[in-house]
mmCIF file of C-alpha atoms in Angstrom:
data_model
loop_
_atom_site.group_PDB
_atom_site.id
_atom_site.type_symbol
_atom_site.label_atom_id
_atom_site.label_comp_id
_atom_site.label_asym_id
_atom_site.label_seq_id
_atom_site.Cartn_x
_atom_site.Cartn_y
_atom_site.Cartn_z
ATOM 1 C CA MET A 103 48.783 0.359 -178.530
ATOM 2 C CA ASP A 104 50.078 -2.939 -177.170
ATOM 3 C CA ARG A 105 46.496 -4.191 -177.582
ATOM 4 C CA ASP A 106 46.249 -2.994 -180.996
ATOM 5 C CA ILE A 107 49.493 -5.004 -181.887
ATOM 6 C CA GLU A 108 48.212 -8.197 -180.279
ATOM 7 C CA PHE A 109 45.051 -8.032 -182.269
ATOM 8 C CA MET A 110 46.693 -7.087 -185.555
ATOM 9 C CA ARG A 111 49.023 -10.056 -185.055
ATOM 10 C CA GLU A 112 46.030 -12.365 -184.919
ATOM 11 C CA ALA A 113 44.505 -10.702 -187.865
ATOM 12 C CA LEU A 114 47.774 -11.378 -189.752
ATOM 13 C CA GLU A 115 47.404 -15.162 -188.925
ATOM 14 C CA LEU A 116 44.103 -15.036 -190.545
ATOM 15 C CA ALA A 117 45.589 -13.275 -193.528
ATOM 16 C CA ARG A 118 48.086 -15.922 -193.931
ATOM 17 C CA LEU A 119 45.407 -18.592 -193.895
ATOM 18 C CA ALA A 120 43.723 -16.787 -196.660
ATOM 19 C CA ALA A 121 46.975 -16.803 -198.621
ATOM 20 C CA ASP A 122 47.355 -20.521 -198.170
ATOM 21 C CA MET A 123 43.802 -20.891 -199.762
ATOM 22 C CA GLY A 124 44.780 -18.696 -202.686
ATOM 23 C CA GLU A 125 42.945 -15.665 -201.418
ATOM 24 C CA ILE A 126 44.266 -12.297 -201.150
ATOM 25 C CA PRO A 127 45.752 -12.237 -197.686
ATOM 26 C CA VAL A 128 43.423 -9.961 -195.654
ATOM 27 C CA GLY A 129 42.421 -10.941 -192.090
ATOM 28 C CA ALA A 130 39.934 -9.209 -189.881
ATOM 29 C CA LEU A 131 38.668 -9.256 -186.177
ATOM 30 C CA VAL A 132 35.757 -7.657 -184.370
ATOM 31 C CA VAL A 133 36.653 -6.995 -180.905
ATOM 32 C CA ASP A 134 34.623 -5.716 -177.957
ATOM 33 C CA SER A 135 36.471 -2.550 -177.120
ATOM 34 C CA ASN A 136 35.608 -2.611 -173.354
ATOM 35 C CA SER A 137 36.249 -6.447 -172.620
ATOM 36 C CA GLY A 138 38.900 -7.198 -175.321
ATOM 37 C CA GLU A 139 36.772 -10.176 -176.280
ATOM 38 C CA VAL A 140 37.249 -11.241 -179.821
ATOM 39 C CA ILE A 141 33.747 -11.529 -181.141
ATOM 40 C CA ALA A 142 34.380 -12.492 -184.762
ATOM 41 C CA ARG A 143 37.288 -13.599 -186.908
ATOM 42 C CA ALA A 144 37.438 -13.782 -190.664
ATOM 43 C CA HIS A 145 39.701 -13.741 -193.751
ATOM 44 C CA ASN A 146 39.099 -13.157 -197.448
ATOM 45 C CA LEU A 147 36.980 -15.883 -199.101
ATOM 46 C CA ARG A 148 36.075 -14.104 -202.331
ATOM 47 C CA GLU A 149 37.738 -16.685 -204.715
ATOM 48 C CA ASN A 150 36.640 -19.778 -202.806
ATOM 49 C CA ASN A 151 33.282 -18.615 -202.254
ATOM 50 C CA LYS A 152 32.872 -16.998 -205.665
ATOM 51 C CA LEU A 153 31.405 -13.841 -204.119
ATOM 52 C CA ALA A 154 32.441 -10.261 -204.612
ATOM 53 C CA THR A 155 31.274 -9.370 -201.041
ATOM 54 C CA ALA A 156 33.340 -12.100 -199.331
ATOM 55 C CA HIS A 157 35.956 -9.714 -197.998
ATOM 56 C CA ALA A 158 37.320 -10.330 -194.434
ATOM 57 C CA GLU A 159 35.671 -7.253 -193.023
ATOM 58 C CA ILE A 160 32.167 -8.028 -194.373
ATOM 59 C CA LEU A 161 32.480 -11.663 -193.107
ATOM 60 C CA ALA A 162 33.838 -10.510 -189.744
ATOM 61 C CA ILE A 163 30.941 -8.023 -189.292
ATOM 62 C CA GLU A 164 28.298 -10.520 -190.419
ATOM 63 C CA GLU A 165 29.641 -12.993 -187.760
ATOM 64 C CA ALA A 166 29.737 -10.336 -185.081
ATOM 65 C CA CYS A 167 26.090 -9.248 -185.843
ATOM 66 C CA ARG A 168 25.023 -12.848 -185.564
ATOM 67 C CA LYS A 169 26.795 -13.401 -182.144
ATOM 68 C CA ARG A 170 25.597 -10.074 -180.836
ATOM 69 C CA GLY A 171 21.987 -10.704 -181.971
ATOM 70 C CA GLY A 172 21.611 -7.427 -183.983
ATOM 71 C CA TRP A 173 23.170 -5.249 -186.578
ATOM 72 C CA ARG A 174 24.655 -2.521 -184.382
ATOM 73 C CA LEU A 175 28.186 -3.107 -183.161
ATOM 74 C CA HIS A 176 28.474 -0.046 -180.852
ATOM 75 C CA GLY A 177 31.452 -0.532 -178.637
ATOM 76 C CA CYS A 178 33.413 -2.616 -181.185
ATOM 77 C CA THR A 179 36.779 -2.175 -182.968
ATOM 78 C CA LEU A 180 37.503 -3.746 -186.273
ATOM 79 C CA TYR A 181 41.118 -4.831 -186.867
ATOM 80 C CA VAL A 182 42.085 -5.439 -190.375
ATOM 81 C CA THR A 183 45.343 -6.064 -192.172
ATOM 82 C CA LEU A 184 44.585 -3.797 -195.140
ATOM 83 C CA GLU A 185 42.628 -0.439 -195.133
ATOM 84 C CA PRO A 186 38.980 -1.004 -195.961
ATOM 85 C CA CYS A 187 37.520 -0.578 -199.473
ATOM 86 C CA PRO A 188 34.399 1.331 -200.319
ATOM 87 C CA MET A 189 32.130 -1.732 -199.684
ATOM 88 C CA CYS A 190 33.751 -2.482 -196.479
ATOM 89 C CA ALA A 191 33.765 1.056 -195.195
ATOM 90 C CA GLY A 192 30.085 1.403 -195.990
ATOM 91 C CA ALA A 193 29.427 -1.791 -193.885
ATOM 92 C CA ILE A 194 31.537 -0.262 -191.075
ATOM 93 C CA VAL A 195 29.313 2.897 -191.174
ATOM 94 C CA ASN A 196 26.183 0.767 -191.402
ATOM 95 C CA SER A 197 27.142 -1.595 -188.651
ATOM 96 C CA ARG A 198 28.039 1.448 -186.312
ATOM 97 C CA ILE A 199 31.569 0.127 -185.412
ATOM 98 C CA ASP A 200 33.284 2.772 -183.220
ATOM 99 C CA ARG A 201 36.882 2.202 -184.363
ATOM 100 C CA VAL A 202 38.874 0.787 -187.248
ATOM 101 C CA VAL A 203 42.550 -0.225 -187.045
ATOM 102 C CA TRP A 204 44.448 -1.441 -190.045
ATOM 103 C CA GLY A 205 48.019 -2.309 -191.031
ATOM 104 C CA ALA A 206 48.762 -1.443 -194.699
ATOM 105 C CA ASP A 207 47.236 1.299 -196.536
ATOM 106 C CA ASP A 208 45.476 0.691 -199.785
ATOM 107 C CA MET A 209 46.394 3.193 -202.283
ATOM 108 C CA VAL A 210 44.133 1.652 -204.924
ATOM 109 C CA ALA A 211 40.795 1.319 -203.077
ATOM 110 C CA GLY A 212 41.372 2.510 -199.486
ATOM 111 C CA CYS A 213 38.427 4.465 -198.061
ATOM 112 C CA CYS A 214 39.640 5.581 -194.716
ATOM 113 C CA GLY A 215 42.026 8.152 -196.147
ATOM 114 C CA SER A 216 44.153 6.750 -199.075
ATOM 115 C CA VAL A 217 41.885 7.263 -201.980
ATOM 116 C CA ILE A 218 38.872 8.765 -200.082
ATOM 117 C CA ASN A 219 37.883 9.122 -196.548
ATOM 118 C CA PHE A 220 34.381 7.925 -195.719
ATOM 119 C CA ASN A 221 34.593 10.104 -192.459
ATOM 120 C CA SER A 222 34.775 13.259 -194.483
ATOM 121 C CA TYR A 223 31.207 12.791 -195.779
ATOM 122 C CA PRO A 224 28.054 13.550 -193.661
ATOM 123 C CA PHE A 225 26.842 9.934 -193.003
ATOM 124 C CA ASN A 226 24.938 9.326 -189.885
ATOM 125 C CA HIS A 227 27.848 7.567 -188.263
ATOM 126 C CA SER A 228 31.648 8.039 -188.290
ATOM 127 C CA PHE A 229 34.338 5.839 -186.821
ATOM 128 C CA ALA A 230 37.738 6.572 -185.197
ATOM 129 C CA THR A 231 40.785 5.296 -187.120
ATOM 130 C CA THR A 232 44.248 4.101 -186.475
ATOM 131 C CA SER A 233 46.480 3.257 -189.284
ATOM 132 C CA GLY A 234 49.958 1.546 -189.646
ATOM 133 C CA VAL A 235 49.710 -1.045 -186.812
ATOM 134 C CA CYS A 236 52.166 -3.737 -187.800
ATOM 135 C CA GLU A 237 52.370 -1.902 -191.200
ATOM 136 C CA GLU A 238 55.561 -3.681 -192.425
ATOM 137 C CA GLU A 239 54.313 -7.139 -191.528
ATOM 138 C CA CYS A 240 50.919 -6.487 -193.232
ATOM 139 C CA LYS A 241 52.661 -5.184 -196.401
ATOM 140 C CA ALA A 242 54.963 -8.106 -196.517
ATOM 141 C CA VAL A 243 52.093 -10.661 -196.444
ATOM 142 C CA LEU A 244 50.552 -8.967 -199.323
ATOM 143 C CA GLN A 245 53.720 -8.410 -201.338
ATOM 144 C CA GLU A 246 54.785 -12.110 -200.823
ATOM 145 C CA PHE A 247 51.407 -13.329 -202.008
ATOM 146 C CA PHE A 248 51.551 -11.224 -205.209
ATOM 147 C CA GLN A 249 55.170 -12.049 -205.939
ATOM 148 C CA THR A 250 54.318 -15.881 -205.613
ATOM 149 C CA LYS A 251 51.188 -15.390 -207.719
ATOM 150 C CA ARG A 252 53.277 -13.678 -210.638
ATOM 151 C CA ARG A 253 55.966 -16.323 -210.502
ATOM 152 C CA SER A 254 53.474 -19.139 -210.967
ATOM 153 C CA GLU A 255 51.496 -17.491 -213.808
#
């Protein structure tokens, strides 16, 4: 669990960078589960890139695939500050990531148990999950971002 906290704190720093750029503060890391090497880091860039698919998870998965030289990310863990949405959960299944660790549940679009659970469907791959890592910190970053946004509107 200490390792999970260490990586989630790094994902939180990425989320804060996203917030500073006006992006919804979500950060993600793809980590080699055996060595502990961070293969990829990303944060949301949907607003800046004007792309619906520029979620932190998608960007981190894409970078990890490029670094690994293939689309299969067996032996990897994805750390993300917010529970993955349907698009990101689909990318996790398709990239064959073994495990997903997230901080805050997403009661609006979460697809690892909050709204639906991708692992309850008979896809050709499923992944282990751990939720609630640094949960309060992850929630606070999101809440602060949206409170600031509402005040400025």
